[in-house]
Each structure stands twice: as C-alpha cells, then as structure tokens.
C-alpha cells in the first residue's frame, strides 16, 4: 500500500466522477452521482485507514519534488479532515438523492425542466467541490492551495445559485466575497515567494524570517481567509448565502466549505509563519472569535426563519474555531490545536444534521417560519430529533463531539489563564441551548385546535440521513479516542512536522 | 443609505491600510537564493520541452494546470446551471462591414490560434494563449450571426468541456504506470513527456476555447443567435 498513489486517488475519484456524471443524460444524473459519491467516500476512507495504520504519506507529483514540482502531504490532521468530508459528504449525498428527486407532481413542464436542471448540475458541481476540498487538505504547496481554493469557492457559489430566486443576490455577494478572499490570499503567496523563492509549504516555513514582509503577508492572508471563513465582523455574507441555498447545499457549506479556509490558516500558523510574527495577530483573532461566539448566538436567538437561525449559529461556531489561534501556540503541547480540529469535525456533523433536518422540516411544513411551526414536532419526530441531536453537540452537553472539544478548549484556556475564554465558551453554550430549545419547545407544544398546519409527506430518507449525522456528532463524544489518536499521526502540531517521515 | 456609506468607507480604509502594508512588505523583501525558477532552469533538459513556461505549466506543475482547467469547467457549469435569461437579445441583420472584415479575418485567426498551440513547446504560447484566441474566434463568429461548427450537437459540447481534464488525467495515470520505483502520477521520462504534453495542450486548448465561448453565450442553448428554449448540456 505504501507505493500506491492513494492521496491522488482521493482527489481524482470525485473529479472523475463529476466529469462522468456530466456526460450522461440528465435522467441518469442522480444514479451516476450517488455511485460516484460512494466511490469517492471509499477512496477517501482507504487513504485515512492507510494513514492511521502506517503513518503520514507524501507524493511527489511527476516525481520532481519541491521546489520544482508540487508535493502532496497527508498527516493526521489532514486525514481527519478528509474523513470528515467523506462522512458528511456521503450522508449529504444520500439526502440529496431524495431531496432533489422529490418533485411536485403538478406536471408543469417548465417547472420539471428547472428541477431537472437543478438536480443534474448539483451532482457534477458537488463532486468537483468534493475533489477540490480533498485537494486543499492534501496540498503542501502555497500556490496549489490557491487553485484548489478557487475551485471550492466557485463551486460553492454555483451550488448556492442553484436555488434560484432570492438565493441569487446572496450567491452574487458570496461570489465577490470568495474571489476577494482568494485574491488576498494570493497576494500573500506572492509576497512569500518573492522572498523565499519557493512555494512549498514546509520549505517556505524553514526560510521565512520575521520581518515586515512576513507581517504583511500574514495580515493579507488572514484577512482574505477570515473573510472566506466568515469571522466576525466579516460574516455579513454568510447568513443569506447559507440560509437561502438548497438544504443539502447549506449543510455542505456550513459543515465543510468554511473548514477549508480554517484548515489553511492553521497550516500557515503552525508551518509557515514564525511565532513572533503570528502571535499578536493570533491574539486579535481570538478576541474576534469571542465576540463572534456571543454576537452570532445572540442573532441566532432572534431569527424568525429556521434556516437563518442555523446559519447565524454557524457564525457563532466559527468564533470557537478562531480561538485556537490565540490558545494553540500558548497551550502546552498541542491541546489548543487539537481542540480546534476536534471542534471542526464535531461542528461539521452537528451543523450538517441541523441543516438537513431544517430542510426536511421546511419541505414538510412548506415554509421555514419558526413561529408557525407550533405543534408540528409530534408528526415530524425524526427530523426534530436529528435537530436536537445536533443541538446537543452545539451546546456542548455530554456525550457529544461538542462536549469533548469544549472540554479541550476549557482545559487549555485554564492552563494558560485565559479566564475570559472559559466564560465565553460557557456563555456560548448557554445561548446555543436557548436557541435550540426555543425551536424544540415551540414544535412540541400542543398544536392549536384551529388552523393546525397541514403537513406534506416527505421521503423518510430526509429524516434518516439527518439523524445519522446527528448520531455521528453524539458518537464523537462517546468514542473520542480514535479521532484524537489519528490527530497525533505525524505530529501535525508538534515541532517535528517539517521532518515528519523520511520516505 | 447611511449604513451603506459607512460600509463603503470602511472597505476603502481597510483596502488602503492593506495596500500600504503590502507595499511596505514588498519594499523590504530579501530575495533568497536559489529560487524555484533557477531550479527549474537546471531541470529543463528532463522536461521534454524547451520552453520554460510550458515546462512549468505542463510538466513540473502539471497538477496546478489541470486544476486551472477545472476552474474553467466549474465556471462553465455554474453559468449554464442558471436559468437562461428570458430577455430576448435584439438581433439585427449583420452589418456588411462587420461581415466582410470579420469574415475575412476569421481564417487567419484560426491559423494564429493553432500556431500558438504548436509554438508553445519552444516559445511563448501554449494551450491558454491558443484557447483564448480560438475562443475569441468563436465569439466573433457568433457576433456576425454565424454558427460555430459542431457546437449544436449536445454530445459534442459535453465531450469538449471535459476533454481538457480527461486527457490530463489519462496522462497522469500513464505516467504512474510507466514510472520506475514508486507510482507517482505524471512521472514519465523526457522522451515520453513530449508526446503527452502535446496531447494535453491540444485537448486543453479545445476545452478552454469552448468554455470561453460558452461563457459568452451565457447558457443560451445551441450557441447560436436564433435558438431560444431547449436543454443545456
């Protein structure tokens, strides 16, 4: 297994799948798409198992090696992210099968044409995005990261636009945001290359020294990537884009796409920039993260639409992710970084479950106004149960992935004496409980006798796939050992990252 | 209105600040040796082509170039996934001057595009330059009210969009199979490289040209001026 190009396979299988799906007539899109998704998840999991069993892997594309060629590099951190993409992506694919298939049988040919188009394009663009997300996690080259990031960004914008209607202005704004973010990142790459003369991540990290240039490069890259990750106050584009997209797409965006830019930031922090340069910026990011936790949760509490509530909750959860840039470098060992990585995967499952559930509920009720969902809970037990399971992880209640990561956050913050982080994490959990219970309490109230909302039947797959993701989010709290052990492979946050393995 | 102004001023100030920072950083740069560019010069012999740009694009960093073609493909799919605009473009009979000049220039432009493709192995040119010129040829053809050959067949359109990436991948797998020691994708010897680079360039130029043309026509079916409804690829 050592010689096989498993890293390339994890990128090429979904890429080839996308091209393959596009060649078939529209009516086969879903069947080809789900087949390609299963193959992609299998290729990704094969890579993850290989990394877990036999350590980090490196591929020198074309046999050149850095700095002339491009290298791919997978350690425990990237493997965990690829596993997260495979699990969430696989479940969302199953959901999408039913979500895009369940059409109105009104027989209106124009409507059928629009829905057929939407389904056909969802599969090919989503598979391309999947390939590019794996590409980001596998890349060990600054410019290659830019190109993969661009595919992810353009693909995500196209997926949002699939919803049509009011999603179009949101998609347009998202397009401008994602392009400006990538260009700012590219500007930083140009600055780094002009000094160190290499684009390879680890070599650049070895030669870059603290100075004005490194500081400038770091600041533009951080602004660009924080814009794409929607860190407060650069989050303005996220709620409409994530809330108005089709539910399957919302889940993919909130669960996976924002993690991609977070991942790049962590790599820049640990590998590329000297600590003296990144330390003050990290403190600022941590402060913004704290504000985001409170602000996002507060806004979520006051939303009228269910999907808007979940989207603002993402703004809050992004805040937790950015705590690691303050905590990670200071905490003993790699506890701070591990908290961030674990938070990323548990948020992916929890938020994926909540968006999928919200989509199923909205499909059944016919709208997503929270106030008018009074009493529908008993008849939509499955999606509301999934919503609640995701909520448990957001609140950080045991046993859940959210609990484990918040516990890691709090222990590392307590060790470094950041009391304010402990308070904010606790307060964020309380606010999350408030907005989750607000929805659940309304839904499980006794239905009003007059004018009880009538429900449309929905495919059972919608509820069940949301439930599976919610269950994974909870299971991450019961079986935290395996993911945390995977995170140790190749010591992604230790000093030895650059040497890693000697092939 | 007021919040909009505040937002705009905020963005302007932030951009100025970032611009100043980047300028300060760029002025203080210390170029370290050897840069990747020098390494590439030393390896040029083994790449199979004599142009540095082509060697970097299609051999040393072939993976980046493949993904750049993927960027074009995703842009094309993204544009064509949207509902084509209902608004009818008002087409008038072509201007005789436009017909004569463009009609006369088109064959020359086609030749220029193909020349740029061929020139790419030894001097500036290659799939992106050639694709841009050929795409422009297509746009001009549409502007004078003519049809671009073969684009009315949906299977042909579907194949042309993906062929630039598919040939890249085939070359990668072939390189992995023929590699001695290890199985890295695209690792072939200088002798084999030349043939593969040519195949990649031809297919890539076709995809790039067609995607540019397709983005211009903006999802309007058939890629010609008359047609209205129907199905996109």
XYZ file of C-alpha atoms in Angstrom:
736
model
C 0.000 0.000 0.000
C 2.980 2.261 0.557
C 3.660 2.793 -3.130
C 0.116 3.375 -4.283
C -0.867 6.981 -5.049
C -3.717 6.933 -2.538
C -3.635 10.708 -1.996
C -4.103 11.415 -5.670
C -6.842 8.783 -5.770
C -8.825 10.577 -3.078
C -8.853 13.676 -5.301
C -9.176 12.005 -8.681
C -12.091 9.706 -7.899
C -14.596 12.526 -7.191
C -13.101 14.595 -10.022
C -13.531 11.770 -12.493
C -16.983 11.160 -11.029
C -18.008 14.745 -11.780
C -16.820 14.520 -15.371
C -18.512 11.130 -15.774
C -21.836 12.390 -14.400
C -21.783 15.331 -16.774
C -21.523 13.064 -19.821
C -24.749 11.160 -19.140
C -28.233 12.413 -19.947
C -29.971 14.257 -17.133
C -32.220 11.438 -16.022
C -29.190 9.347 -15.013
C -27.512 12.175 -13.070
C -28.703 11.048 -9.629
C -27.823 7.379 -10.179
C -24.332 8.170 -11.515
C -23.887 10.833 -8.838
C -24.626 8.571 -5.892
C -22.365 5.892 -7.372
C -19.543 8.396 -7.721
C -20.155 9.644 -4.171
C -19.858 6.137 -2.742
C -16.651 5.572 -4.696
C -15.263 8.923 -3.505
C -16.056 8.188 0.128
C -14.438 4.758 -0.230
C -11.274 6.208 -1.790
C -11.041 8.803 0.979
C -11.554 6.268 3.766
C -8.943 3.970 2.225
C -6.455 6.834 2.445
C -7.442 7.604 6.033
C -7.042 3.971 7.073
C -3.651 3.810 5.375
C -2.514 6.927 7.249
C -3.849 5.641 10.549
C -2.065 2.294 10.117
C 1.228 3.248 8.521
C 1.829 6.913 9.198
C 1.926 10.097 7.115
C 2.188 9.907 3.340
C 3.860 12.088 0.789
C 3.508 12.168 -3.009
C 5.866 13.977 -5.334
C 3.702 14.649 -8.360
C 5.589 13.949 -11.577
C 8.481 12.652 -9.493
C 10.030 16.134 -9.233
C 9.580 17.022 -5.603
C 9.670 20.525 -4.135
C 10.634 23.191 -5.007
C 10.348 22.498 -8.770
C 7.241 20.330 -8.526
C 4.214 20.033 -6.287
C 4.057 17.745 -3.289
C 1.015 16.296 -1.573
C 1.261 15.610 2.126
C -1.168 13.838 4.445
C -0.706 13.674 8.197
C -3.194 13.030 10.979
C -4.778 16.483 10.753
C -5.424 16.344 7.010
C -6.532 12.717 7.267
C -9.096 13.665 9.908
C -10.393 16.482 7.699
C -10.638 14.139 4.695
C -12.519 11.619 6.839
C -14.901 14.401 7.935
C -15.511 15.312 4.293
C -16.158 11.685 3.385
C -18.649 11.105 6.218
C -20.577 14.371 5.876
C -20.327 14.320 2.078
C -21.524 10.733 1.878
C -24.562 11.326 4.091
C -25.474 14.583 2.341
C -25.257 12.771 -0.999
C -27.820 10.228 0.166
C -30.005 13.094 1.404
C -29.631 14.930 -1.894
C -30.824 11.847 -3.746
C -34.231 12.197 -2.098
C -34.163 15.988 -1.747
C -33.756 16.793 -5.415
C -35.820 13.818 -6.569
C -38.962 14.608 -4.557
C -40.678 16.818 -7.067
C -44.078 18.343 -7.263
C -46.107 16.098 -9.474
C -48.032 19.010 -10.903
C -46.838 18.088 -14.362
C -45.830 21.612 -15.250
C -43.156 21.023 -17.924
C -41.315 24.279 -17.255
C -41.039 23.509 -13.559
C -39.880 19.983 -14.297
C -37.217 21.375 -16.621
C -35.958 23.721 -13.876
C -35.889 20.927 -11.293
C -34.203 18.508 -13.675
C -31.545 21.081 -14.422
C -31.022 21.733 -10.702
C -30.575 18.052 -9.920
C -28.218 17.409 -12.836
C -25.953 20.344 -12.031
C -25.965 19.682 -8.281
C -24.257 16.336 -8.709
C -21.486 17.353 -11.071
C -20.628 20.592 -9.233
C -20.789 18.968 -5.803
C -18.428 16.173 -6.885
C -15.982 18.749 -8.248
C -16.164 20.651 -4.948
C -15.542 17.395 -3.081
C -12.434 16.747 -5.176
C -11.184 20.279 -4.539
C -11.842 20.088 -0.776
C -9.751 16.907 -0.603
C -7.222 18.736 -2.780
C -6.883 21.516 -0.207
C -6.429 19.083 2.665
C -3.800 17.129 0.712
C -1.794 20.053 -0.629
C 1.641 21.045 0.647
C 2.128 23.925 -1.785
C 1.047 27.538 -1.304
C 0.037 28.185 -4.908
C -1.664 24.831 -5.300
C -3.733 25.722 -2.241
C -4.848 28.875 -4.060
C -6.008 26.947 -7.131
C -7.908 24.325 -5.136
C -9.427 27.089 -3.011
C -10.665 28.780 -6.170
C -12.387 25.589 -7.348
C -14.038 25.190 -3.940
C -15.168 28.833 -3.926
C -16.583 28.967 -7.449
C -18.250 25.588 -6.988
C -19.832 26.687 -3.698
C -21.194 29.865 -5.296
C -22.706 27.842 -8.146
C -24.308 25.463 -5.655
C -25.925 28.367 -3.771
C -27.225 29.820 -7.047
C -28.961 26.515 -7.853
C -31.791 27.536 -5.525
C -32.660 30.485 -7.771
C -34.954 33.286 -6.606
C -33.726 35.133 -3.531
C -30.609 32.947 -3.377
C -29.272 34.693 -6.489
C -28.335 38.033 -4.850
C -26.864 36.068 -1.921
C -24.837 33.973 -4.370
C -23.644 37.103 -6.168
C -22.417 38.625 -2.917
C -20.811 35.331 -1.977
C -19.028 35.324 -5.354
C -17.483 38.745 -4.703
C -16.511 37.757 -1.175
C -14.935 34.475 -2.156
C -12.990 35.993 -5.053
C -11.664 38.874 -2.927
C -10.704 36.422 -0.214
C -8.757 34.203 -2.619
C -7.040 37.184 -4.210
C -5.886 38.498 -0.841
C -4.518 35.046 -0.077
C -2.746 35.012 -3.459
C -1.206 38.406 -2.667
C 0.295 36.902 0.468
C 1.627 33.934 -1.527
C 3.302 36.323 -3.987
C 4.978 38.196 -1.130
C 6.252 34.987 0.431
C 7.523 33.629 -2.889
C 9.321 36.883 -3.672
C 11.340 36.435 -0.511
C 11.918 32.724 -0.048
C 11.819 31.621 -3.690
C 9.734 28.522 -3.077
C 6.059 27.713 -2.951
C 6.419 24.508 -0.964
C 4.742 24.896 2.420
C 7.425 23.322 4.583
C 10.404 24.840 2.744
C 8.817 28.297 2.926
C 8.323 27.785 6.637
C 12.002 26.936 7.086
C 13.307 30.011 5.246
C 10.774 32.707 6.146
C 12.145 35.010 8.821
C 10.312 37.536 10.949
C 10.127 40.975 9.378
C 7.900 43.497 7.654
C 7.327 41.248 4.659
C 6.273 38.251 6.728
C 3.981 40.503 8.770
C 2.370 41.987 5.650
C 1.939 38.568 4.045
C 0.345 37.176 7.190
C -2.090 40.065 7.564
C -3.373 39.973 3.972
C -3.704 36.188 4.074
C -5.536 36.313 7.397
C -7.949 38.997 6.158
C -8.659 37.037 2.973
C -9.138 33.689 4.663
C -11.107 35.134 7.613
C -13.412 36.753 5.053
C -13.969 33.367 3.432
C -14.438 31.672 6.817
C -16.926 34.416 7.869
C -15.233 35.540 11.060
C -16.996 38.439 12.786
C -17.120 41.250 11.509
C -16.564 39.738 8.035
C -19.529 37.366 8.395
C -22.118 39.593 6.692
C -22.359 37.420 3.582
C -22.790 34.050 5.319
C -26.340 34.012 6.719
C -28.186 34.742 3.453
C -25.886 32.513 1.368
C -26.152 29.542 3.726
C -29.836 30.010 4.537
C -31.169 30.502 1.008
C -29.214 27.690 -0.650
C -30.927 24.300 -1.116
C -30.787 22.441 2.230
C -28.285 19.840 1.045
C -26.016 22.651 -0.132
C -26.414 24.614 3.125
C -25.218 21.563 5.017
C -22.179 21.185 2.752
C -21.270 24.873 3.001
C -21.574 25.154 6.777
C -20.074 21.765 7.514
C -17.224 21.583 5.019
C -16.546 24.661 2.903
C -15.785 27.066 5.751
C -13.486 24.452 7.329
C -11.307 24.539 4.235
C -10.103 28.095 4.837
C -9.792 27.413 8.558
C -7.530 24.471 7.742
C -5.281 26.635 5.563
C -4.995 29.222 8.344
C -3.954 26.557 10.855
C -1.291 25.249 8.467
C 0.027 28.769 7.881
C 0.196 29.310 11.626
C 1.925 26.078 12.518
C 4.165 25.590 9.494
C 4.868 28.837 7.655
C 4.972 31.912 9.871
C 7.431 32.457 12.721
C 5.747 32.672 16.107
C 6.902 36.236 16.755
C 5.014 37.369 13.640
C 1.821 35.421 14.207
C 1.448 35.873 17.966
C -0.180 39.371 18.007
C -2.440 38.523 15.052
C -3.489 35.338 16.828
C -4.500 37.288 19.920
C -6.620 39.613 17.771
C -8.269 36.643 16.036
C -9.068 35.074 19.389
C -10.727 38.302 20.539
C -12.812 38.490 17.347
C -13.685 34.836 17.837
C -15.003 35.562 21.328
C -17.149 38.410 20.011
C -18.393 36.153 17.192
C -19.492 33.471 19.684
C -21.655 35.932 21.613
C -22.876 38.013 18.666
C -23.716 35.060 16.423
C -25.573 33.215 19.180
C -27.492 36.360 20.103
C -28.529 36.950 16.486
C -29.475 33.272 16.105
C -31.789 33.623 19.076
C -33.659 36.455 17.391
C -34.188 34.944 13.933
C -37.636 34.303 12.505
C -36.592 31.677 9.938
C -35.292 28.283 10.958
C -32.521 28.158 8.347
C -31.439 31.709 9.238
C -31.193 30.593 12.864
C -28.945 27.698 11.908
C -26.863 29.988 9.672
C -26.291 32.539 12.452
C -25.376 29.653 14.707
C -22.607 28.914 12.188
C -21.336 32.499 12.642
C -21.097 31.763 16.377
C -19.394 28.404 15.900
C -16.810 29.924 13.551
C -15.882 32.082 16.545
C -14.862 28.982 18.522
C -12.644 27.856 15.645
C -10.690 31.114 15.784
C -9.982 30.731 19.499
C -7.233 28.279 18.568
C -5.043 30.981 17.045
C -4.721 32.528 20.485
C -4.746 29.312 22.521
C -2.918 26.916 20.201
C 0.562 28.469 20.300
C 0.409 29.115 24.051
C -1.137 25.940 25.392
C 1.096 23.089 26.492
C 1.694 20.549 23.762
C -0.928 20.593 21.075
C -4.067 20.695 23.248
C -5.301 24.027 21.831
C -4.874 22.943 18.221
C -6.473 19.578 18.915
C -9.455 21.343 20.461
C -9.856 23.348 17.233
C -9.539 20.323 14.966
C -11.963 18.297 17.069
C -14.368 21.210 17.160
C -14.197 21.440 13.357
C -15.238 17.814 12.849
C -17.937 17.759 15.503
C -19.382 21.036 14.242
C -19.380 19.588 10.713
C -21.547 16.654 11.801
C -23.792 18.656 14.136
C -24.380 21.560 11.746
C -24.821 19.179 8.821
C -27.515 17.327 10.792
C -29.273 20.578 11.713
C -29.350 21.957 8.176
C -30.529 18.636 6.758
C -33.229 18.467 9.434
C -34.236 22.089 8.792
C -34.540 21.296 5.081
C -36.715 18.261 5.782
C -38.926 20.272 8.161
C -39.265 23.147 5.698
C -40.168 20.677 2.950
C -42.928 19.189 5.118
C -44.318 22.417 6.543
C -43.995 24.350 3.291
C -42.095 27.315 4.802
C -39.447 27.823 7.478
C -41.028 30.439 9.762
C -40.299 29.276 13.305
C -43.382 30.872 14.877
C -45.704 28.919 12.606
C -44.191 25.559 13.469
C -46.186 25.327 16.701
C -47.133 21.749 17.359
C -45.646 20.094 14.281
C -42.993 18.253 16.288
C -45.007 15.168 17.124
C -45.699 14.484 13.465
C -42.120 15.259 12.356
C -40.368 13.471 15.188
C -37.489 12.166 13.077
C -36.131 15.476 11.718
C -36.746 17.278 15.010
C -34.906 14.517 16.869
C -31.970 14.933 14.462
C -32.119 18.706 15.010
C -31.969 18.117 18.758
C -29.018 15.703 18.494
C -27.088 18.311 16.512
C -28.131 20.871 19.106
C -26.709 18.761 21.944
C -23.307 18.934 20.303
C -23.588 22.704 19.734
C -24.458 23.258 23.388
C -21.545 21.088 24.426
C -23.575 18.645 26.510
C -22.034 15.235 27.203
C -21.845 12.868 25.439
C -21.129 14.663 22.184
C -18.268 15.836 19.996
C -19.033 19.391 21.041
C -18.565 18.411 24.687
C -15.141 16.885 24.041
C -13.875 19.863 22.070
C -15.213 22.413 24.538
C -13.633 20.452 27.353
C -10.302 20.604 25.474
C -10.808 24.341 24.931
C -11.541 24.991 28.575
C -8.650 22.914 29.910
C -6.145 24.601 27.619
C -7.608 28.048 28.386
C -7.483 27.333 32.099
C -3.863 26.222 31.781
C -2.884 29.487 30.075
C -5.044 31.579 32.413
C -7.478 32.893 29.797
C -10.479 33.129 32.097
C -12.414 35.166 29.539
C -12.277 32.229 27.096
C -13.719 29.905 29.721
C -16.557 32.362 30.378
C -17.286 32.897 26.685
C -17.298 29.172 25.921
C -19.755 28.574 28.743
C -21.936 31.532 27.763
C -21.908 30.448 24.097
C -23.122 27.000 25.183
C -25.965 28.545 27.190
C -27.050 30.747 24.285
C -26.916 27.716 21.965
C -29.191 25.879 24.399
C -31.556 28.862 24.319
C -31.934 28.952 20.540
C -32.148 25.184 20.132
C -34.766 24.823 22.880
C -36.728 27.776 21.528
C -37.321 25.791 18.334
C -37.910 22.454 20.047
C -40.251 23.908 22.691
C -42.431 25.566 20.060
C -42.502 22.475 17.892
C -43.548 20.166 20.716
C -46.219 22.479 22.130
C -49.740 21.210 21.822
C -50.975 22.068 18.352
C -53.583 24.824 18.219
C -57.041 23.401 17.608
C -57.824 25.895 14.892
C -55.595 26.177 11.862
C -53.112 23.439 12.728
C -50.540 23.496 9.924
C -51.097 20.764 7.372
C -48.015 18.752 6.506
C -46.866 17.453 3.190
C -45.445 13.914 3.133
C -41.655 13.833 2.832
C -39.380 10.932 1.899
C -38.174 9.089 5.005
C -34.580 9.325 3.690
C -34.518 13.038 4.512
C -35.148 12.486 8.218
C -32.993 9.389 8.500
C -29.908 10.899 6.876
C -30.159 13.947 9.162
C -30.444 11.544 12.082
C -27.334 9.622 11.017
C -25.239 12.798 11.032
C -26.678 13.819 14.393
C -25.831 10.380 15.756
C -22.256 10.715 14.481
C -21.998 14.091 16.250
C -23.023 12.403 19.505
C -20.830 9.353 18.879
C -17.822 11.662 18.574
C -18.300 12.255 22.288
C -18.510 8.553 23.144
C -15.579 7.406 21.035
C -13.184 10.330 21.079
C -10.133 8.079 21.329
C -9.811 7.067 17.687
C -10.094 10.552 16.122
C -7.726 12.029 18.701
C -5.236 9.233 18.056
C -5.463 9.876 14.316
C -4.750 13.547 15.024
C -1.411 12.523 16.548
C -0.177 10.774 13.392
C 2.833 12.682 12.059
C 2.530 15.227 14.898
C 0.864 17.936 12.785
C 1.113 20.499 15.592
C 4.479 19.486 17.012
C 7.943 20.742 16.196
C 8.672 17.680 14.115
C 6.109 18.496 11.448
C 8.624 19.540 8.802
C 10.631 16.331 9.053
C 7.601 14.121 9.589
C 8.601 10.873 7.963
C 11.651 10.197 5.921
C 10.496 8.273 2.880
C -28.337 54.632 2.869
C -26.126 55.800 5.723
C -25.023 52.279 6.744
C -24.147 51.646 3.128
C -21.851 54.681 3.121
C -20.224 53.603 6.360
C -19.650 50.159 4.882
C -18.098 51.612 1.737
C -15.808 53.955 3.665
C -14.832 51.098 5.943
C -13.914 48.897 2.993
C -11.991 51.759 1.369
C -9.995 52.436 4.537
C -9.275 48.753 5.072
C -8.101 48.401 1.464
C -5.830 51.429 1.810
C -4.363 50.013 5.002
C -3.764 46.592 3.451
C -2.287 48.195 0.337
C 0.132 50.241 2.423
C 1.137 47.181 4.398
C 1.751 45.132 1.251
C 3.832 47.969 -0.243
C 5.892 48.222 2.953
C 6.426 44.467 2.923
C 7.350 44.346 -0.761
C 9.912 47.153 -0.358
C 11.696 45.267 2.430
C 11.993 41.929 0.669
C 15.215 39.943 0.743
C 15.402 37.570 -2.198
C 16.849 34.287 -1.058
C 18.743 32.020 -3.427
C 18.224 29.679 -5.113
C 14.658 30.423 -6.145
C 12.458 27.705 -7.634
C 12.910 29.422 -11.018
C 16.635 28.605 -11.012
C 15.950 25.005 -10.022
C 13.559 24.723 -12.954
C 16.176 26.077 -15.379
C 18.510 23.324 -14.252
C 15.907 20.609 -14.767
C 14.680 21.871 -18.144
C 16.565 19.140 -20.042
C 14.490 16.428 -18.397
C 11.124 18.052 -19.021
C 10.746 17.154 -22.696
C 10.176 20.718 -23.938
C 12.480 23.684 -24.433
C 10.176 26.475 -23.269
C 10.445 27.177 -19.542
C 6.849 28.354 -19.285
C 5.497 25.228 -20.940
C 7.780 23.025 -18.851
C 6.454 24.576 -15.640
C 2.822 24.570 -16.746
C 2.650 21.103 -18.214
C 5.348 19.124 -16.508
C 6.710 20.474 -13.220
C 3.393 21.916 -12.035
C 1.029 19.957 -14.282
C -1.311 19.343 -11.344
C -1.905 23.092 -10.902
C -2.623 23.474 -14.587
C -5.107 20.620 -14.529
C -6.922 22.310 -11.651
C -6.890 25.606 -13.537
C -8.741 23.896 -16.366
C -11.105 22.524 -13.693
C -11.721 26.127 -12.575
C -12.880 26.903 -16.116
C -15.092 23.822 -16.164
C -16.756 24.729 -12.855
C -17.281 28.298 -14.079
C -18.909 26.926 -17.229
C -21.193 24.568 -15.325
C -22.036 27.283 -12.832
C -23.078 29.682 -15.593
C -25.023 27.054 -17.527
C -26.825 25.794 -14.431
C -28.639 29.111 -14.191
C -31.889 29.646 -15.945
C -31.052 31.283 -19.282
C -32.292 34.856 -19.313
C -35.806 35.324 -20.576
C -34.852 38.663 -22.079
C -34.562 38.365 -25.838
C -31.481 39.901 -27.280
C -32.469 42.020 -30.223
C -30.540 40.719 -33.161
C -30.407 42.765 -36.293
C -29.083 41.694 -39.658
C -25.343 41.856 -39.568
C -23.553 44.955 -40.628
C -21.949 44.368 -44.057
C -18.705 45.983 -42.896
C -18.572 43.687 -39.854
C -19.333 40.684 -42.071
C -16.591 41.492 -44.535
C -13.842 42.371 -42.069
C -14.511 39.670 -39.502
C -15.358 37.112 -42.164
C -12.042 37.799 -43.821
C -10.092 37.740 -40.579
C -11.536 34.546 -39.105
C -9.476 32.012 -41.088
C -6.324 33.935 -40.204
C -7.296 33.989 -36.532
C -7.945 30.245 -36.588
C -4.475 29.722 -38.033
C -2.991 32.042 -35.420
C -4.639 30.062 -32.638
C -3.321 26.776 -33.968
C 0.133 28.281 -34.476
C 0.224 29.472 -30.853
C -0.604 25.938 -29.735
C 2.218 24.464 -31.769
C 4.663 27.203 -30.770
C 4.085 26.510 -27.080
C 6.697 23.752 -26.874
C 9.588 26.068 -27.729
C 8.483 29.671 -27.140
C 5.652 31.631 -25.502
C 2.240 30.256 -26.406
C 0.543 27.031 -25.438
C -2.938 25.928 -24.524
C -4.085 29.017 -22.634
C -2.924 31.518 -25.257
C -4.248 29.378 -28.063
C -7.522 28.670 -26.283
C -8.075 32.390 -25.704
C -7.544 33.211 -29.389
C -9.725 30.328 -30.557
C -12.411 31.283 -28.052
C -12.334 34.839 -29.404
C -12.724 33.406 -32.924
C -15.864 31.661 -31.731
C -17.249 34.832 -30.158
C -16.633 36.782 -33.381
C -18.344 34.026 -35.340
C -21.418 34.368 -33.133
C -21.310 38.159 -33.452
C -21.584 38.045 -37.238
C -24.556 35.719 -36.898
C -22.890 32.505 -37.967
C -22.848 29.173 -36.200
C -19.711 27.708 -34.653
C -19.260 24.301 -36.285
C -20.301 21.230 -34.258
C -21.479 23.198 -31.204
C -25.131 22.482 -31.952
C -24.641 18.816 -31.013
C -25.061 18.330 -27.289
C -22.820 15.225 -27.034
C -20.057 17.180 -28.756
C -20.440 20.044 -26.279
C -20.359 17.694 -23.298
C -17.228 15.958 -24.515
C -15.375 19.171 -25.364
C -15.999 20.632 -21.888
C -14.379 17.704 -20.104
C -11.749 16.546 -22.603
C -9.099 19.008 -21.381
C -9.213 17.499 -17.899
C -9.668 13.890 -19.015
C -6.532 13.868 -21.182
C -4.602 15.339 -18.258
C -5.785 12.504 -16.060
C -5.026 9.850 -18.666
C -1.501 11.248 -18.945
C -1.175 11.144 -15.166
C -2.232 7.515 -14.946
C 0.026 6.567 -17.858
C 2.903 8.274 -16.067
C 2.121 6.406 -12.860
C 2.056 3.051 -14.668
C 5.325 3.608 -16.524
C 7.205 5.035 -13.533
C 10.222 3.143 -12.262
C 10.263 2.889 -8.494
C 7.130 4.344 -6.947
C 3.996 5.213 -8.794
C 3.702 8.976 -8.757
C 1.243 10.340 -11.273
C 2.690 12.129 -14.318
C 6.166 10.709 -13.776
C 7.335 9.885 -17.281
C 10.707 10.243 -18.936
C 11.664 13.237 -21.073
C 11.063 11.213 -24.240
C 7.503 10.258 -23.350
C 6.788 13.670 -21.861
C 6.849 15.478 -25.181
C 4.055 13.386 -26.664
C 1.872 13.667 -23.594
C 2.418 17.415 -23.342
C 1.282 17.803 -26.937
C -1.859 15.736 -26.313
C -2.652 17.716 -23.163
C -2.180 21.007 -24.994
C -4.444 20.101 -27.901
C -7.248 18.863 -25.658
C -6.770 21.719 -23.202
C -6.941 24.373 -25.929
C -10.214 22.874 -27.189
C -11.740 22.951 -23.701
C -10.513 26.463 -22.916
C -11.765 27.849 -26.232
C -15.147 26.204 -25.862
C -15.601 27.273 -22.231
C -14.853 30.907 -23.117
C -17.362 30.690 -25.959
C -19.925 29.038 -23.697
C -19.498 31.709 -21.018
C -20.069 34.371 -23.659
C -23.263 32.764 -24.872
C -24.321 32.509 -21.204
C -26.229 29.257 -21.270
C -28.257 30.167 -24.297
C -28.859 26.843 -25.942
C -27.394 25.848 -29.237
C -24.805 28.608 -29.030
C -26.304 30.386 -31.969
C -28.310 33.536 -32.238
C -31.681 32.201 -33.316
C -32.375 29.420 -30.864
C -34.317 30.040 -27.669
C -35.550 27.195 -25.415
C -34.312 23.656 -25.124
C -31.965 21.968 -22.734
C -28.440 22.873 -21.719
C -25.759 20.177 -21.711
